[in-house]
Short mmCIF file of C-alpha atoms (C1' of nucleotides) in Angstrom, two decimals:
data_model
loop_
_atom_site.label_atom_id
_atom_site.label_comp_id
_atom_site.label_asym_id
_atom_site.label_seq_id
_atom_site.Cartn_x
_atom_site.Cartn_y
_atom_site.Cartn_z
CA UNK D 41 4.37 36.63 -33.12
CA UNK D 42 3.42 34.42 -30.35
CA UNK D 43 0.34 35.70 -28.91
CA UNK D 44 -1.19 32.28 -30.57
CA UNK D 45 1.54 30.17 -29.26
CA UNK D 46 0.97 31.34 -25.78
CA UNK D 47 -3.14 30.79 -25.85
CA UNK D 48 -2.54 27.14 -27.18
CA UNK D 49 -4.45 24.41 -25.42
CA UNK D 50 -3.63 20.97 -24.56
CA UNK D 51 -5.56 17.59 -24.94
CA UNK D 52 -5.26 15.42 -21.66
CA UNK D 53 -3.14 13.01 -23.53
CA UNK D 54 -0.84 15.81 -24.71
CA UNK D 55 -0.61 16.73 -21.61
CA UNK D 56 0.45 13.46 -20.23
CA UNK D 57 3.67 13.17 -23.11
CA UNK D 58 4.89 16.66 -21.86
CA UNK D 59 4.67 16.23 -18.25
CA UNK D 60 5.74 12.51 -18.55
CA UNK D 61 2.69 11.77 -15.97
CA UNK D 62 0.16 9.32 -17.41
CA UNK D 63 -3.32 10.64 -18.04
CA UNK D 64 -4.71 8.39 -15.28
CA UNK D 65 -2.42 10.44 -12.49
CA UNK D 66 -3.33 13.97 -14.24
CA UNK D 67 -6.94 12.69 -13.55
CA UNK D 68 -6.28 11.26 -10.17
CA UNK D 69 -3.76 14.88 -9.02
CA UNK D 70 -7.18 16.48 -9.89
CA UNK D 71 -9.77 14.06 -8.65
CA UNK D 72 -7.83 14.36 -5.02
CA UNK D 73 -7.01 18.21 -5.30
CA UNK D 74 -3.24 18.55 -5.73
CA UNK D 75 -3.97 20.57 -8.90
CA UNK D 76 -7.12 22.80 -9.04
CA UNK D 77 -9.95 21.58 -11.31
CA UNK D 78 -8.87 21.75 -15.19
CA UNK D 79 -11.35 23.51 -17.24
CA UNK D 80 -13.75 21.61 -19.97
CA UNK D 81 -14.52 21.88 -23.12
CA UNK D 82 -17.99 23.05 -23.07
CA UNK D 83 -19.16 21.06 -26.08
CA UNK D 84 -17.67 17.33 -25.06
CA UNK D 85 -16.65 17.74 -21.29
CA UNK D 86 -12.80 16.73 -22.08
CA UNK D 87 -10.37 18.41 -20.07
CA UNK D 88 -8.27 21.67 -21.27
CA UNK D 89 -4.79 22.14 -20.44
CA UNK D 90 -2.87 25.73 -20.76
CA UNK D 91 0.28 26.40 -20.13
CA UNK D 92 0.38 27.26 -17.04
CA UNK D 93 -0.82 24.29 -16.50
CA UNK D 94 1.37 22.33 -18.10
CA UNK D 95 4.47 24.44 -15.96
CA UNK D 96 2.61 23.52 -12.82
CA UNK D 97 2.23 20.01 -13.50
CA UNK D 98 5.79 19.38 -15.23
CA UNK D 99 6.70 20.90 -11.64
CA UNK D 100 4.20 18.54 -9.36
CA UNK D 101 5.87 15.69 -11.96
CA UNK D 102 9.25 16.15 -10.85
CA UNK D 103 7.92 16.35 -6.61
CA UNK D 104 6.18 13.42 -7.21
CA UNK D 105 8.95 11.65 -9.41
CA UNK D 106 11.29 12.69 -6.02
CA UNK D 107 8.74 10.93 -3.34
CA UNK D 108 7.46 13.42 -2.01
CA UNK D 109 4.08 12.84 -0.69
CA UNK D 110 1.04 13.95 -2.63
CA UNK D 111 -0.50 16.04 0.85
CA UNK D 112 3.12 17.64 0.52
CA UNK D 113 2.85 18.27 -2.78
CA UNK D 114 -0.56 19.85 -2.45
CA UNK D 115 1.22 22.07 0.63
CA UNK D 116 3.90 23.31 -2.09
CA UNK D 117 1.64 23.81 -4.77
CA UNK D 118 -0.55 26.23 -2.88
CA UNK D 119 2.48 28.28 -1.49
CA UNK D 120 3.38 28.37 -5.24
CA UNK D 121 0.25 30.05 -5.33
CA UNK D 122 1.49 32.77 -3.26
CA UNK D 123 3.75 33.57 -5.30
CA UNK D 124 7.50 34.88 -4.32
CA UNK D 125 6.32 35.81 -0.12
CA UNK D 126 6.35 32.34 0.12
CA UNK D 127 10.11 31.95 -1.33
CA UNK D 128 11.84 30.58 2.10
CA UNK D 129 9.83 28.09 2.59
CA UNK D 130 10.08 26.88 -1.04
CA UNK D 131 14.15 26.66 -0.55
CA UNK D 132 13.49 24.72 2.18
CA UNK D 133 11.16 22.34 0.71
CA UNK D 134 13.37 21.77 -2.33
CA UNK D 135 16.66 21.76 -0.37
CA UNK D 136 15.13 18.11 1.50
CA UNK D 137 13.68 17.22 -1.58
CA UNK D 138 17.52 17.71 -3.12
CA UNK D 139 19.06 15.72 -0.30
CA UNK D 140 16.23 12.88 -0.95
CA UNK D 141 17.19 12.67 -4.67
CA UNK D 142 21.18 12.68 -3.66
CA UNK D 143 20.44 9.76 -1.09
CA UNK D 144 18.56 7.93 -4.32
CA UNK D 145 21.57 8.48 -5.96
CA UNK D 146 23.90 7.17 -3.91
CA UNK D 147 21.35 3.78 -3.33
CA UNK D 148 21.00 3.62 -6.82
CA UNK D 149 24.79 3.41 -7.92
CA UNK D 150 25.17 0.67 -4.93
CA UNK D 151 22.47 -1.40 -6.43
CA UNK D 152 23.81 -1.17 -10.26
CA UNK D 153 26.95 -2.58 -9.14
CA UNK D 154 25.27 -5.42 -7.35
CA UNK D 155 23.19 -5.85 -10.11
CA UNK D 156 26.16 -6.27 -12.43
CA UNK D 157 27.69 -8.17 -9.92
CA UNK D 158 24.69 -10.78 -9.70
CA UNK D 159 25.04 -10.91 -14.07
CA UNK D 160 28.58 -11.71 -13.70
CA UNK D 161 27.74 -14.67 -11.33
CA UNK D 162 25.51 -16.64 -13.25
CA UNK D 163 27.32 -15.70 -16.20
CA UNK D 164 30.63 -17.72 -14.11
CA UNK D 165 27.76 -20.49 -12.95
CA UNK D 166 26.64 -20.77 -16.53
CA UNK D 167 30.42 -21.10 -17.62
CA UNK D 168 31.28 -23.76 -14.99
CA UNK D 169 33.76 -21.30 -13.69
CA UNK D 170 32.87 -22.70 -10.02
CA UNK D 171 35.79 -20.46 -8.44
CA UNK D 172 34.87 -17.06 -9.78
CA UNK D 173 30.97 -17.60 -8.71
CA UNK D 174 32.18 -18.09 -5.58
CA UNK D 175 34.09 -15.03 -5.34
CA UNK D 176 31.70 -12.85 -7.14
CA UNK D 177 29.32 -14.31 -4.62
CA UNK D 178 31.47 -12.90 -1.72
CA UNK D 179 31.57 -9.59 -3.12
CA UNK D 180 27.64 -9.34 -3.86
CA UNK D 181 27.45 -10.04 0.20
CA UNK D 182 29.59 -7.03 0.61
CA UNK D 183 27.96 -4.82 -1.26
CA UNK D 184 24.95 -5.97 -0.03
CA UNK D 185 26.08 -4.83 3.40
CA UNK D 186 27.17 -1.66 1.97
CA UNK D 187 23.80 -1.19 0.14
CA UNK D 188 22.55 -1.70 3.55
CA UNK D 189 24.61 0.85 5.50
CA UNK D 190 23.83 3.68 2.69
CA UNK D 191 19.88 3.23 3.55
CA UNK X 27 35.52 -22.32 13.97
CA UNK X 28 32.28 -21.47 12.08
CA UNK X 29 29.94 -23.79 12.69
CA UNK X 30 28.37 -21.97 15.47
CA UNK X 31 28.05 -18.83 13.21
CA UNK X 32 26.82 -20.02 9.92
CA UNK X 33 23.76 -21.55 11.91
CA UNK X 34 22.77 -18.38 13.51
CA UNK X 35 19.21 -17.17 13.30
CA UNK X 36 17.77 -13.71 13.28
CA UNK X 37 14.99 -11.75 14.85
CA UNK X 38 12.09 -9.96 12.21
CA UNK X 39 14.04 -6.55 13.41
CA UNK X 40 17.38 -7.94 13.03
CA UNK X 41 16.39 -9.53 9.60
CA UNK X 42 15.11 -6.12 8.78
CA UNK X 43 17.88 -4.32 9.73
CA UNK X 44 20.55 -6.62 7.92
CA UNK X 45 17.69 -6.77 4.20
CA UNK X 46 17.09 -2.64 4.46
CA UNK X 47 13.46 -4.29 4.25
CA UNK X 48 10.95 -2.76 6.60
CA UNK X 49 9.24 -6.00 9.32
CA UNK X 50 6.07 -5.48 7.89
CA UNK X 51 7.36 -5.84 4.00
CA UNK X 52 9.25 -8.87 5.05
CA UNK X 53 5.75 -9.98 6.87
CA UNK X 54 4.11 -9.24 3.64
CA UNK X 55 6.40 -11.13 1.30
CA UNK X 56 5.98 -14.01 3.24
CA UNK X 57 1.71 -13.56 3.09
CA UNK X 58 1.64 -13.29 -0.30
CA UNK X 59 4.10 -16.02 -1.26
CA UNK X 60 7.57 -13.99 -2.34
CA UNK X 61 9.49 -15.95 -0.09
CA UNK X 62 8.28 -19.29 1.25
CA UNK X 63 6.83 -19.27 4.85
CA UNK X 64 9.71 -18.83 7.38
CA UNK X 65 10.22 -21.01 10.29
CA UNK X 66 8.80 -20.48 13.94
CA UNK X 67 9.86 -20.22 16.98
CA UNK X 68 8.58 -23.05 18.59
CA UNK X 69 7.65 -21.42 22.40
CA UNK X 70 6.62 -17.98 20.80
CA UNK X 71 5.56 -18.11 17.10
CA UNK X 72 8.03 -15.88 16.30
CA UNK X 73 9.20 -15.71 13.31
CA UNK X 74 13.05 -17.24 13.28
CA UNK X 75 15.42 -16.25 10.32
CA UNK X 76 18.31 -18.11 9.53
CA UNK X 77 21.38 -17.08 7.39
CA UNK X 78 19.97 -18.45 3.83
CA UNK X 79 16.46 -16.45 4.71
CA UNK X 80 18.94 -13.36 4.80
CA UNK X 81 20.27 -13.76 1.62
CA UNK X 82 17.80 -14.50 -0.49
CA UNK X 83 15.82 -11.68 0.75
CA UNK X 84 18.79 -9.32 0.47
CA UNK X 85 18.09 -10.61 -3.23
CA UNK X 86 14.92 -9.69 -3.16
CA UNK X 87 15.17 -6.35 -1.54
CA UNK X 88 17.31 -5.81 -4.06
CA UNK X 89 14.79 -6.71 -6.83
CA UNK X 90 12.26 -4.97 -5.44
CA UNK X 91 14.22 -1.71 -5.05
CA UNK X 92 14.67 -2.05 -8.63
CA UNK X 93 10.97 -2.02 -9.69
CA UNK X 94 10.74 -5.38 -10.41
CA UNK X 95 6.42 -6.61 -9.69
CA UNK X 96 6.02 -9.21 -6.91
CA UNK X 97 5.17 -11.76 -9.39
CA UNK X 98 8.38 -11.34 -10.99
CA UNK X 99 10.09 -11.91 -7.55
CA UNK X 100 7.92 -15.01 -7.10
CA UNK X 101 9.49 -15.98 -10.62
CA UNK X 102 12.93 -15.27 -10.26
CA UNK X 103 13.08 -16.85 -6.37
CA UNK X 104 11.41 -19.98 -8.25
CA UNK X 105 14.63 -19.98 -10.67
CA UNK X 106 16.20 -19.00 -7.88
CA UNK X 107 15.54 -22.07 -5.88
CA UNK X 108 15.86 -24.79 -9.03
CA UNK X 109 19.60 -23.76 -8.92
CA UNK X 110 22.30 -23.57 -11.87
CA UNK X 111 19.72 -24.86 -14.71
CA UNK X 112 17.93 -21.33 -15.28
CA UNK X 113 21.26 -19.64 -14.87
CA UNK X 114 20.24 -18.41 -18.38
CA UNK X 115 16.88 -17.07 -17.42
CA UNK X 116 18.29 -15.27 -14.18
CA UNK X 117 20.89 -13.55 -16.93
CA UNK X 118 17.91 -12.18 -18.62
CA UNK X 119 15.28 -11.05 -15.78
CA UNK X 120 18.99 -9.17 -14.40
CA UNK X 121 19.90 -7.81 -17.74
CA UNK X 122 16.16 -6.37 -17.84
CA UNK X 123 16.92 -5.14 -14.17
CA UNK X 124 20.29 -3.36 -15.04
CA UNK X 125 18.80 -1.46 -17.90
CA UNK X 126 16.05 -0.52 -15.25
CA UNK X 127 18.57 1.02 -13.61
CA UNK X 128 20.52 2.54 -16.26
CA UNK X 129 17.12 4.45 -17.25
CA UNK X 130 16.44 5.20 -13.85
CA UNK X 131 20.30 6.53 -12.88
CA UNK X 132 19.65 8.67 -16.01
CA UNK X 133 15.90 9.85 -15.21
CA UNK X 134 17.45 10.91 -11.68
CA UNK X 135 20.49 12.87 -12.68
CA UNK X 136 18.57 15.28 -14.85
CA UNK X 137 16.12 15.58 -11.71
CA UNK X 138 18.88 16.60 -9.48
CA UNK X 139 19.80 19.12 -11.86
CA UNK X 140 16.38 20.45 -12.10
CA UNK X 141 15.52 20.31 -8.28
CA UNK X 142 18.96 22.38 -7.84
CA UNK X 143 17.85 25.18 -10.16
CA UNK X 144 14.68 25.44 -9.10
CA UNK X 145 16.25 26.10 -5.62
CA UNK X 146 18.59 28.56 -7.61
CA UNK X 147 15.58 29.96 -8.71
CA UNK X 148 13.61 30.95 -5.50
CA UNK X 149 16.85 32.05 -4.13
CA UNK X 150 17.00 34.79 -7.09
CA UNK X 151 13.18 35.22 -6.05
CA UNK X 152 13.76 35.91 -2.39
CA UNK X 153 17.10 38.07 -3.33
CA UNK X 154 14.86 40.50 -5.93
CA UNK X 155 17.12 39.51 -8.84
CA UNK X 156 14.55 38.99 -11.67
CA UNK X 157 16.69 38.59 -14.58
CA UNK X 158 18.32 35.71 -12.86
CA UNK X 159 15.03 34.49 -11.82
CA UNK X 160 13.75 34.36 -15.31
CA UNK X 161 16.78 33.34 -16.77
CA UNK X 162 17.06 30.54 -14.70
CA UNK X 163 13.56 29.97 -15.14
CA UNK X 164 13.86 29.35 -19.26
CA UNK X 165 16.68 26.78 -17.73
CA UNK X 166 14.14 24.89 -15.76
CA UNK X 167 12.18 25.03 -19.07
CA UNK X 168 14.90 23.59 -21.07
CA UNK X 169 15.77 20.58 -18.53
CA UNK X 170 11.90 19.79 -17.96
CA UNK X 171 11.97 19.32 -21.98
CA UNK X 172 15.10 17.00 -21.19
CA UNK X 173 13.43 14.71 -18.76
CA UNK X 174 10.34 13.78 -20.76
CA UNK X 175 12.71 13.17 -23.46
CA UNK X 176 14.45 10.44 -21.24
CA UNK X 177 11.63 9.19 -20.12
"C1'" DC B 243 -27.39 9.75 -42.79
"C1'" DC B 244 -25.27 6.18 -40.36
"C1'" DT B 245 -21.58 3.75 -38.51
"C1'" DT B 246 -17.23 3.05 -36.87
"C1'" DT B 247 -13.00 4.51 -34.71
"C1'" DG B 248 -10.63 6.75 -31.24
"C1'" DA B 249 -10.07 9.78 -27.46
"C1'" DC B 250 -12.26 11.06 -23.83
"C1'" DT B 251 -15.35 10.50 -19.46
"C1'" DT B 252 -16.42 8.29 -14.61
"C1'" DC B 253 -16.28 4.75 -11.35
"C1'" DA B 254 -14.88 0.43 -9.25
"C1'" DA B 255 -11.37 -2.77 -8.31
"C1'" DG B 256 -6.58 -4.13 -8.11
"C1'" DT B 257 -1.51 -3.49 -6.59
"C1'" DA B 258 2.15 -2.90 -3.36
"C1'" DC B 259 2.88 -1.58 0.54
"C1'" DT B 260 2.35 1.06 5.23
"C1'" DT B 261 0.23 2.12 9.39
"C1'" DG B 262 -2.48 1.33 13.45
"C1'" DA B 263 -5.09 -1.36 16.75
"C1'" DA B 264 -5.46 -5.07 19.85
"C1'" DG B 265 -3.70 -8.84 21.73
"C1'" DT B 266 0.60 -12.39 23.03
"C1'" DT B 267 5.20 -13.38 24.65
"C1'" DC B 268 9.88 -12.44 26.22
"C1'" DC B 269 13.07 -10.36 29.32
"C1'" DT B 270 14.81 -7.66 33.07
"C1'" DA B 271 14.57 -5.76 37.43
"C1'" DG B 272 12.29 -5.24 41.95
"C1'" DC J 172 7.51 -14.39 41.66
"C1'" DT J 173 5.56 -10.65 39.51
"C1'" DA J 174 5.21 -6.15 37.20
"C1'" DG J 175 6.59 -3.47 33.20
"C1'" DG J 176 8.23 -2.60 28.79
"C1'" DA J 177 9.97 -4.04 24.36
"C1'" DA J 178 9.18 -6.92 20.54
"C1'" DC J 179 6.36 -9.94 18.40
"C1'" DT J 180 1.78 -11.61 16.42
"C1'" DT J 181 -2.55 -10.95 13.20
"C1'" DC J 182 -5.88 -8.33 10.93
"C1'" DA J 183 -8.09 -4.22 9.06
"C1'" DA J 184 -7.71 0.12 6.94
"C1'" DG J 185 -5.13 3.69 4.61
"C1'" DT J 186 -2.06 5.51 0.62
"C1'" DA J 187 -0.78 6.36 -4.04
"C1'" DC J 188 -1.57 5.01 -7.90
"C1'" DT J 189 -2.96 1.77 -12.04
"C1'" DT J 190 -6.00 -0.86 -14.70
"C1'" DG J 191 -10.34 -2.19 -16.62
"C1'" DA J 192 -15.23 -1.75 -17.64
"C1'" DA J 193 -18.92 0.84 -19.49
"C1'" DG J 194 -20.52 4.72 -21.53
"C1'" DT J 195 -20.23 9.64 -24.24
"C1'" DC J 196 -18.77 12.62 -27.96
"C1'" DA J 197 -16.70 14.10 -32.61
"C1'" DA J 198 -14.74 13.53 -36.95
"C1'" DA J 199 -14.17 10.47 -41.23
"C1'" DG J 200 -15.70 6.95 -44.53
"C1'" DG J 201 -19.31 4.52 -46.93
#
DNA sequence: CCTTTGACTTCAAGTACTTGAAGTTCCTAG
DNA sequence: CTAGGAACTTCAAGTACTTGAAGTCAAAGG
């Protein structure tokens, strides 16, 4: 019932809408050796994704999506390799790369608000309302120095 | 009671420390025309900040967190500078910015979610549970699907 | 059969920083 | 007054991609 389904191949720019990585980077992961060399088509020379592929590369995706570097990435993709001996030091990898995205998180909700904030002002400068762009401007210098102490 | 505070001036490191803006970005900004040339100390060629250099590049750093391209920054500091009359334009480029952010506060959420299961995952791997392993596995699946949809 | 369209290929250059080297200048302590 | 170290300066090179140019290949229409 699926033994098609699992054999199907992928064009470069398929693969690129199911990883979410532009063709260019799938290219340039390759070119630089953070994935192994993606087999050809024999007749044009395009590039063949499987899906094992695409699992590895959805995975790189969501590394490099996290900033982790790409010599890092190349590091965790090789111990991925190794399959399950190489488990620890997977946990540990992920478990920064966790903290990383929970920093991000944090930095990111700070800078929404101050983005809002910074609408609301002009909005209040546009409306003439002189007093409440002066205290919205007040608070944007707070959270400023909050977005500064989360960093 | 403040006059001797409002004109206080800042060190690169100081400024850096106070935008969350590394010296050599600030340094940069100022090469490629972000922020207009900042004054110098006279004796030393230092470069000497004063309180309105701090806040616009807190602006800035906050822009550029954001996404936004340096030419965009050189826009928006231009409205920036000609005051009240582009109060309009500054509501758009930040309305553009806060939808940035929405996307991106949405993007990272389901990659927290993903990075924590796959750390479920190996931990299943290095405890020799395999049905949790590959049930948690078809999760990763499922949430990897999820995050090129928000994409 | 020929041509055009579109997806692919490589390679070179551009973008936004970051890092490192090599050389001042400032400050503090001997 | 002078020696040392921290902090600053510029400039060049590195990183992680992205974009654009120029060419190749394959299927569809005339």
């Amino acid at each position: 019932m699926s033994a098609q389904t699992r054999t199907r191949t992928f064009s470069i720019k398929e693969a690129a809408a199911l990883t979410g990585l532009p063709a260019s980077t799938l290219r340039y992961y390759e070119s630089i050796g953070v994935v192994a060399p993606v087999s050809r088509s024999a007749s044009s020379g395009h590039r063949v994704y499987d899906e094992d592929d695409l699992d590895l590369l959805t995975w790189v995706a969501c590394l490099s999506a996290t900033g982790m570097s790409v010599s890092d990435m190349r590091q965790y993709v090789a111990n991925g390799a190794a399959g399950a001996a190489a488990a620890e030091q997977q946990i540990e990898l992920l478990s920064a790369q966790r903290e990383r995205l929970a920093r991000e998180a944090e930095r990111l909700a700070v800078r929404r608000r101050y983005v809002q904030l910074k609408v609301d002002y002009w909005q209040a400068v546009a409306d003439g309302d002189d007093a409440r762009a002066t205290s919205l401007s007040e608070g944007a210098r707070a959270l400023a120095d909050e977005l500064k102490r989360t960093k």
